[in-house]
Structure formats: C-alpha cells, structure tokens
Amino acid sequence: MAASLTVESQPSGATAPRRPGAIILARHGEPAISRKIWINAEGYRQFWAKYEILGILPGQIPPQALMGFVAEAGLVFSSTRQRSIETAIALTQGRAFDSDAIFVEAPLPPPNLPGFIRLTPSIWGFLARVWWWFLNHHEGEETRRQAESRADKAAERLIASAEEGHDVVLLAHGFFNFMIGRALRQRGWQVVMSEGYKYWSMRRFERP
C-alpha cells in the first residue's frame, strides 16, 4: 500500500508575521545659543537652564536624507523641549507628530569646581556628563539609573510603534538618543546606518 503524504496548509486568511519597521533616532537642529563663552560652574547651570528652554537657530535647512525618512515614516515623535519641537516642525512641514516628555535629554548638572575655573560650555557639558554617568552626581535631578529606566520605556514605546509595520522617527537629543539606542541594541535591534551625534544627524535601527 502506497504511503500517503499529508501537507498542512495555513488556515484561510492566515498571513505571514509582519516585519517591524525601522526606528530612526535623530538629533535636533542647532540651538539658538552661542557656546563661544567662558564660564564657571554656576555660569554653566545658568547656560544649561537657557539651553533647555530655547528653540533652534533660525535659517537652518534640514538635511534632505532626514527629510525623506520623516516623509516616509508612519509615526514621528519629538521630546517636549522647544529645540526638539521646532526641529520636528521643520521636518514634518505641517504633518502631525507626537511630543512626549519621556524623550527629553538627561540632566547635566556640572561638577562643583572652584568658581575661578572657567571653561567653555562644551567642556562643562563633557565634565557634567562624566560626573553624572560615572560618579552619580545629579544634584537632586534624575539619576543615571532613573534615566536608564526612562530610556528603556522610551525604547519599548518606539518598538511597539515599529511593530505595527511602519518606520518610526524620533527627533530628540544627543545623549538620551544614545541611551535609547543602547536599550534598542539590548533588545536585538541593530544599527544599520549612523551619522554620529551632531545636530540633525540620525541613526537607523532595524531588527533582523
């Protein structure tokens, strides 16, 4: 008696698993504040307070590649900081986007060096990030552990949107985007394109 071969077919209406879209993390445009000054630690606290409320320098032209990603994305997010919102406005050109505080930059309280030490804001920013990241210097603001937890939640939100099958763009901040990127990689997402962390730069993540 000949052996019979049974082939199981998919149920009617069944579809293949949907591949998630890409996640693009982009930094905001150049802020409307000069870094060409020399200030002490207290001066840097005042500088950062202004930086946090200002928008971007007028007259900037967004990169065409980033414009293209935003135009094709299913969803666009920004943080609630003005520089992030104005970047989103420049790129979306009237299209709706979702602004959420979960994406704001991690804090940058400077180390309490003597007042006679004067440095540029860029150097203060570097020192503040080192003190915050490695020495837990936070001055009552968000700690590294708290920021990492927030980055995890932000990554999960972006992944949930991407799993609907469309690309997602976040227009936010340099260091917190880095932290979100770490959280994405821990979840199996890979960087397939990177422009670094300069203003208007982007990194594209995909899940294999």
PDB file of C-alpha atoms in Angstrom:
ATOM      1  CA  MET A   1       0.000   0.000   0.000  1.00  0.00           C
ATOM      2  CA  ALA A   2       1.485   3.316  -1.025  1.00  0.00           C
ATOM      3  CA  ALA A   3       2.305   5.754   1.728  1.00  0.00           C
ATOM      4  CA  SER A   4       0.290   8.928   1.664  1.00  0.00           C
ATOM      5  CA  LEU A   5       1.783  12.397   2.163  1.00  0.00           C
ATOM      6  CA  THR A   6      -0.155  14.916   4.173  1.00  0.00           C
ATOM      7  CA  VAL A   7       0.584  18.601   3.639  1.00  0.00           C
ATOM      8  CA  GLU A   8      -0.724  21.018   6.244  1.00  0.00           C
ATOM      9  CA  SER A   9      -1.825  24.288   4.752  1.00  0.00           C
ATOM     10  CA  GLN A  10      -2.250  27.592   6.541  1.00  0.00           C
ATOM     11  CA  PRO A  11      -5.789  28.331   7.657  1.00  0.00           C
ATOM     12  CA  SER A  12      -7.743  30.500   5.280  1.00  0.00           C
ATOM     13  CA  GLY A  13      -6.982  34.171   5.903  1.00  0.00           C
ATOM     14  CA  ALA A  14      -3.682  33.482   7.726  1.00  0.00           C
ATOM     15  CA  THR A  15      -0.865  35.913   6.991  1.00  0.00           C
ATOM     16  CA  ALA A  16       2.894  35.800   7.498  1.00  0.00           C
ATOM     17  CA  PRO A  17       4.288  37.601  10.577  1.00  0.00           C
ATOM     18  CA  ARG A  18       4.605  41.300   9.908  1.00  0.00           C
ATOM     19  CA  ARG A  19       8.178  42.588   9.810  1.00  0.00           C
ATOM     20  CA  PRO A  20       8.695  45.597  12.116  1.00  0.00           C
ATOM     21  CA  GLY A  21       9.572  48.941  10.607  1.00  0.00           C
ATOM     22  CA  ALA A  22      12.857  50.734  11.217  1.00  0.00           C
ATOM     23  CA  ILE A  23      13.492  53.114  14.117  1.00  0.00           C
ATOM     24  CA  ILE A  24      15.381  56.310  13.277  1.00  0.00           C
ATOM     25  CA  LEU A  25      16.865  58.319  16.162  1.00  0.00           C
ATOM     26  CA  ALA A  26      17.726  61.870  15.064  1.00  0.00           C
ATOM     27  CA  ARG A  27      19.176  64.801  16.971  1.00  0.00           C
ATOM     28  CA  HIS A  28      17.581  68.249  16.916  1.00  0.00           C
ATOM     29  CA  GLY A  29      18.923  71.186  14.922  1.00  0.00           C
ATOM     30  CA  GLU A  30      21.498  73.650  16.240  1.00  0.00           C
ATOM     31  CA  PRO A  31      20.105  75.554  19.265  1.00  0.00           C
ATOM     32  CA  ALA A  32      19.816  79.338  19.269  1.00  0.00           C
ATOM     33  CA  ILE A  33      22.562  79.898  21.837  1.00  0.00           C
ATOM     34  CA  SER A  34      26.285  80.534  21.500  1.00  0.00           C
ATOM     35  CA  ARG A  35      28.879  78.257  23.079  1.00  0.00           C
ATOM     36  CA  LYS A  36      31.699  80.749  22.481  1.00  0.00           C
ATOM     37  CA  ILE A  37      31.913  81.879  26.093  1.00  0.00           C
ATOM     38  CA  TRP A  38      33.990  81.046  29.165  1.00  0.00           C
ATOM     39  CA  ILE A  39      32.011  80.424  32.351  1.00  0.00           C
ATOM     40  CA  ASN A  40      32.352  78.850  35.787  1.00  0.00           C
ATOM     41  CA  ALA A  41      30.173  76.034  37.197  1.00  0.00           C
ATOM     42  CA  GLU A  42      27.366  78.370  38.249  1.00  0.00           C
ATOM     43  CA  GLY A  43      27.533  80.052  34.857  1.00  0.00           C
ATOM     44  CA  TYR A  44      27.094  76.674  33.229  1.00  0.00           C
ATOM     45  CA  ARG A  45      23.989  75.950  35.323  1.00  0.00           C
ATOM     46  CA  GLN A  46      22.509  79.188  34.003  1.00  0.00           C
ATOM     47  CA  PHE A  47      23.642  78.363  30.461  1.00  0.00           C
ATOM     48  CA  TRP A  48      22.013  74.926  30.595  1.00  0.00           C
ATOM     49  CA  ALA A  49      18.782  76.375  32.010  1.00  0.00           C
ATOM     50  CA  LYS A  50      18.574  78.703  28.986  1.00  0.00           C
ATOM     51  CA  TYR A  51      19.563  75.899  26.596  1.00  0.00           C
ATOM     52  CA  GLU A  52      16.669  73.796  27.884  1.00  0.00           C
ATOM     53  CA  ILE A  53      14.017  76.385  27.018  1.00  0.00           C
ATOM     54  CA  LEU A  54      15.341  77.809  23.746  1.00  0.00           C
ATOM     55  CA  GLY A  55      14.484  76.679  20.245  1.00  0.00           C
ATOM     56  CA  ILE A  56      16.788  76.189  17.263  1.00  0.00           C
ATOM     57  CA  LEU A  57      18.791  78.794  15.370  1.00  0.00           C
ATOM     58  CA  PRO A  58      16.638  80.307  12.591  1.00  0.00           C
ATOM     59  CA  GLY A  59      17.503  79.769   8.941  1.00  0.00           C
ATOM     60  CA  GLN A  60      18.707  76.177   9.152  1.00  0.00           C
ATOM     61  CA  ILE A  61      17.979  73.842   6.254  1.00  0.00           C
ATOM     62  CA  PRO A  62      17.255  70.258   7.340  1.00  0.00           C
ATOM     63  CA  PRO A  63      19.225  67.523   5.537  1.00  0.00           C
ATOM     64  CA  GLN A  64      17.374  66.023   2.585  1.00  0.00           C
ATOM     65  CA  ALA A  65      18.015  62.458   3.734  1.00  0.00           C
ATOM     66  CA  LEU A  66      16.382  63.107   7.110  1.00  0.00           C
ATOM     67  CA  MET A  67      13.516  64.922   5.402  1.00  0.00           C
ATOM     68  CA  GLY A  68      12.979  61.827   3.300  1.00  0.00           C
ATOM     69  CA  PHE A  69      12.909  59.487   6.290  1.00  0.00           C
ATOM     70  CA  VAL A  70      10.403  61.714   8.078  1.00  0.00           C
ATOM     71  CA  ALA A  71       8.192  61.962   4.982  1.00  0.00           C
ATOM     72  CA  GLU A  72       8.023  58.176   4.659  1.00  0.00           C
ATOM     73  CA  ALA A  73       7.707  57.352   8.373  1.00  0.00           C
ATOM     74  CA  GLY A  74       4.478  56.025   9.771  1.00  0.00           C
ATOM     75  CA  LEU A  75       4.939  57.929  13.038  1.00  0.00           C
ATOM     76  CA  VAL A  76       7.106  60.872  14.130  1.00  0.00           C
ATOM     77  CA  PHE A  77       7.948  61.641  17.760  1.00  0.00           C
ATOM     78  CA  SER A  78       9.708  64.540  19.493  1.00  0.00           C
ATOM     79  CA  SER A  79      10.513  65.446  23.067  1.00  0.00           C
ATOM     80  CA  THR A  80       8.727  68.345  24.753  1.00  0.00           C
ATOM     81  CA  ARG A  81      11.790  70.620  24.637  1.00  0.00           C
ATOM     82  CA  GLN A  82      11.412  73.587  22.295  1.00  0.00           C
ATOM     83  CA  ARG A  83      14.504  72.731  20.247  1.00  0.00           C
ATOM     84  CA  SER A  84      13.088  69.279  19.610  1.00  0.00           C
ATOM     85  CA  ILE A  85       9.609  70.553  18.769  1.00  0.00           C
ATOM     86  CA  GLU A  86      10.937  73.194  16.333  1.00  0.00           C
ATOM     87  CA  THR A  87      13.083  70.526  14.669  1.00  0.00           C
ATOM     88  CA  ALA A  88      10.005  68.355  14.248  1.00  0.00           C
ATOM     89  CA  ILE A  89       8.037  71.277  12.813  1.00  0.00           C
ATOM     90  CA  ALA A  90      10.792  71.999  10.287  1.00  0.00           C
ATOM     91  CA  LEU A  91      10.900  68.372   9.168  1.00  0.00           C
ATOM     92  CA  THR A  92       7.221  67.397   9.206  1.00  0.00           C
ATOM     93  CA  GLN A  93       6.071  70.509   7.299  1.00  0.00           C
ATOM     94  CA  GLY A  94       2.557  70.588   8.745  1.00  0.00           C
ATOM     95  CA  ARG A  95       2.178  66.889   9.401  1.00  0.00           C
ATOM     96  CA  ALA A  96       1.139  65.851  12.909  1.00  0.00           C
ATOM     97  CA  PHE A  97       3.729  64.437  15.307  1.00  0.00           C
ATOM     98  CA  ASP A  98       3.656  63.177  18.899  1.00  0.00           C
ATOM     99  CA  SER A  99       5.577  65.200  21.501  1.00  0.00           C
ATOM    100  CA  ASP A 100       6.323  63.419  24.795  1.00  0.00           C
ATOM    101  CA  ALA A 101       8.449  64.250  27.867  1.00  0.00           C
ATOM    102  CA  ILE A 102       9.718  60.657  28.012  1.00  0.00           C
ATOM    103  CA  PHE A 103      12.187  61.642  25.268  1.00  0.00           C
ATOM    104  CA  VAL A 104      13.749  64.749  26.910  1.00  0.00           C
ATOM    105  CA  GLU A 105      17.512  64.973  27.410  1.00  0.00           C
ATOM    106  CA  ALA A 106      19.176  63.537  30.516  1.00  0.00           C
ATOM    107  CA  PRO A 107      20.253  66.254  33.001  1.00  0.00           C
ATOM    108  CA  LEU A 108      23.678  67.883  33.011  1.00  0.00           C
ATOM    109  CA  PRO A 109      24.488  69.281  36.474  1.00  0.00           C
ATOM    110  CA  PRO A 110      28.135  70.420  36.437  1.00  0.00           C
ATOM    111  CA  PRO A 111      30.707  69.267  38.994  1.00  0.00           C
ATOM    112  CA  ASN A 112      31.221  71.769  41.810  1.00  0.00           C
ATOM    113  CA  LEU A 113      34.643  73.007  40.769  1.00  0.00           C
ATOM    114  CA  PRO A 114      36.008  76.273  42.269  1.00  0.00           C
ATOM    115  CA  GLY A 115      34.453  79.442  40.893  1.00  0.00           C
ATOM    116  CA  PHE A 116      37.718  80.708  39.415  1.00  0.00           C
ATOM    117  CA  ILE A 117      37.762  77.788  36.956  1.00  0.00           C
ATOM    118  CA  ARG A 118      36.210  78.986  33.708  1.00  0.00           C
ATOM    119  CA  LEU A 119      35.588  76.674  30.784  1.00  0.00           C
ATOM    120  CA  THR A 120      33.532  76.654  27.597  1.00  0.00           C
ATOM    121  CA  PRO A 121      30.010  75.166  27.721  1.00  0.00           C
ATOM    122  CA  SER A 122      31.181  72.235  25.578  1.00  0.00           C
ATOM    123  CA  ILE A 123      33.860  71.299  28.118  1.00  0.00           C
ATOM    124  CA  TRP A 124      31.447  71.780  31.016  1.00  0.00           C
ATOM    125  CA  GLY A 125      28.941  69.551  29.250  1.00  0.00           C
ATOM    126  CA  PHE A 126      31.537  66.806  28.863  1.00  0.00           C
ATOM    127  CA  LEU A 127      32.588  67.033  32.512  1.00  0.00           C
ATOM    128  CA  ALA A 128      28.984  67.133  33.696  1.00  0.00           C
ATOM    129  CA  ARG A 129      28.162  64.008  31.711  1.00  0.00           C
ATOM    130  CA  VAL A 130      31.188  62.143  33.095  1.00  0.00           C
ATOM    131  CA  TRP A 131      30.335  63.144  36.695  1.00  0.00           C
ATOM    132  CA  TRP A 132      26.683  62.168  36.170  1.00  0.00           C
ATOM    133  CA  TRP A 133      27.387  58.874  34.384  1.00  0.00           C
ATOM    134  CA  PHE A 134      30.276  57.516  36.452  1.00  0.00           C
ATOM    135  CA  LEU A 135      30.080  59.349  39.799  1.00  0.00           C
ATOM    136  CA  ASN A 136      26.281  59.650  40.225  1.00  0.00           C
ATOM    137  CA  HIS A 137      26.488  63.456  40.509  1.00  0.00           C
ATOM    138  CA  HIS A 138      22.906  64.593  39.954  1.00  0.00           C
ATOM    139  CA  GLU A 139      22.164  67.455  42.424  1.00  0.00           C
ATOM    140  CA  GLY A 140      18.655  66.133  43.076  1.00  0.00           C
ATOM    141  CA  GLU A 141      17.841  65.732  39.389  1.00  0.00           C
ATOM    142  CA  GLU A 142      17.310  62.483  37.509  1.00  0.00           C
ATOM    143  CA  THR A 143      19.990  59.907  38.259  1.00  0.00           C
ATOM    144  CA  ARG A 144      21.680  57.685  35.681  1.00  0.00           C
ATOM    145  CA  ARG A 145      19.663  54.693  36.875  1.00  0.00           C
ATOM    146  CA  GLN A 146      16.424  56.638  36.597  1.00  0.00           C
ATOM    147  CA  ALA A 147      17.374  57.879  33.120  1.00  0.00           C
ATOM    148  CA  GLU A 148      18.241  54.330  32.018  1.00  0.00           C
ATOM    149  CA  SER A 149      14.819  53.179  33.184  1.00  0.00           C
ATOM    150  CA  ARG A 150      13.221  56.015  31.207  1.00  0.00           C
ATOM    151  CA  ALA A 151      15.303  55.108  28.148  1.00  0.00           C
ATOM    152  CA  ASP A 152      14.063  51.515  28.441  1.00  0.00           C
ATOM    153  CA  LYS A 153      10.467  52.724  28.466  1.00  0.00           C
ATOM    154  CA  ALA A 154      11.137  55.068  25.537  1.00  0.00           C
ATOM    155  CA  ALA A 155      12.675  52.210  23.544  1.00  0.00           C
ATOM    156  CA  GLU A 156       9.684  49.975  24.288  1.00  0.00           C
ATOM    157  CA  ARG A 157       7.330  52.691  23.060  1.00  0.00           C
ATOM    158  CA  LEU A 158       9.253  53.098  19.799  1.00  0.00           C
ATOM    159  CA  ILE A 159       9.410  49.320  19.315  1.00  0.00           C
ATOM    160  CA  ALA A 160       5.666  48.967  19.891  1.00  0.00           C
ATOM    161  CA  SER A 161       5.055  51.546  17.155  1.00  0.00           C
ATOM    162  CA  ALA A 162       7.561  49.939  14.772  1.00  0.00           C
ATOM    163  CA  GLU A 163       5.995  46.516  15.297  1.00  0.00           C
ATOM    164  CA  GLU A 164       2.858  47.842  13.648  1.00  0.00           C
ATOM    165  CA  GLY A 165       4.875  47.579  10.426  1.00  0.00           C
ATOM    166  CA  HIS A 166       5.891  51.159   9.679  1.00  0.00           C
ATOM    167  CA  ASP A 167       9.073  53.167  10.180  1.00  0.00           C
ATOM    168  CA  VAL A 168       9.291  55.427  13.239  1.00  0.00           C
ATOM    169  CA  VAL A 169      11.356  58.627  13.618  1.00  0.00           C
ATOM    170  CA  LEU A 170      12.302  60.234  16.926  1.00  0.00           C
ATOM    171  CA  LEU A 171      13.575  63.834  16.806  1.00  0.00           C
ATOM    172  CA  ALA A 172      15.157  64.373  20.194  1.00  0.00           C
ATOM    173  CA  HIS A 173      18.539  64.775  21.898  1.00  0.00           C
ATOM    174  CA  GLY A 174      22.106  63.590  21.513  1.00  0.00           C
ATOM    175  CA  PHE A 175      22.857  61.730  24.733  1.00  0.00           C
ATOM    176  CA  PHE A 176      19.396  60.441  25.518  1.00  0.00           C
ATOM    177  CA  ASN A 177      19.136  59.147  21.953  1.00  0.00           C
ATOM    178  CA  PHE A 178      22.386  57.301  22.696  1.00  0.00           C
ATOM    179  CA  MET A 179      20.758  55.789  25.780  1.00  0.00           C
ATOM    180  CA  ILE A 180      17.683  54.755  23.811  1.00  0.00           C
ATOM    181  CA  GLY A 181      19.998  53.210  21.220  1.00  0.00           C
ATOM    182  CA  ARG A 182      21.653  51.109  23.947  1.00  0.00           C
ATOM    183  CA  ALA A 183      18.222  49.918  25.054  1.00  0.00           C
ATOM    184  CA  LEU A 184      17.304  49.024  21.460  1.00  0.00           C
ATOM    185  CA  ARG A 185      20.516  47.023  20.978  1.00  0.00           C
ATOM    186  CA  GLN A 186      19.856  45.152  24.217  1.00  0.00           C
ATOM    187  CA  ARG A 187      16.556  44.101  22.663  1.00  0.00           C
ATOM    188  CA  GLY A 188      18.164  42.771  19.496  1.00  0.00           C
ATOM    189  CA  TRP A 189      17.947  45.824  17.239  1.00  0.00           C
ATOM    190  CA  GLN A 190      20.990  46.663  15.120  1.00  0.00           C
ATOM    191  CA  VAL A 191      22.426  49.943  13.827  1.00  0.00           C
ATOM    192  CA  VAL A 192      22.391  49.748  10.027  1.00  0.00           C
ATOM    193  CA  MET A 193      23.221  53.410   9.361  1.00  0.00           C
ATOM    194  CA  SER A 194      24.825  56.068  11.549  1.00  0.00           C
ATOM    195  CA  GLU A 195      25.751  59.728  11.110  1.00  0.00           C
ATOM    196  CA  GLY A 196      27.012  60.111  14.677  1.00  0.00           C
ATOM    197  CA  TYR A 197      25.537  62.578  17.170  1.00  0.00           C
ATOM    198  CA  LYS A 198      25.951  66.030  15.605  1.00  0.00           C
ATOM    199  CA  TYR A 199      22.982  68.327  15.060  1.00  0.00           C
ATOM    200  CA  TRP A 200      20.470  66.918  12.532  1.00  0.00           C
ATOM    201  CA  SER A 201      22.323  63.576  12.500  1.00  0.00           C
ATOM    202  CA  MET A 202      20.478  60.256  12.589  1.00  0.00           C
ATOM    203  CA  ARG A 203      20.981  56.578  13.281  1.00  0.00           C
ATOM    204  CA  ARG A 204      18.771  53.886  11.788  1.00  0.00           C
ATOM    205  CA  PHE A 205      17.971  50.722  13.739  1.00  0.00           C
ATOM    206  CA  GLU A 206      16.441  47.564  12.316  1.00  0.00           C
ATOM    207  CA  ARG A 207      15.585  44.216  13.826  1.00  0.00           C
ATOM    208  CA  PRO A 208      16.982  41.213  11.921  1.00  0.00           C
TER     209      PRO A 208
END
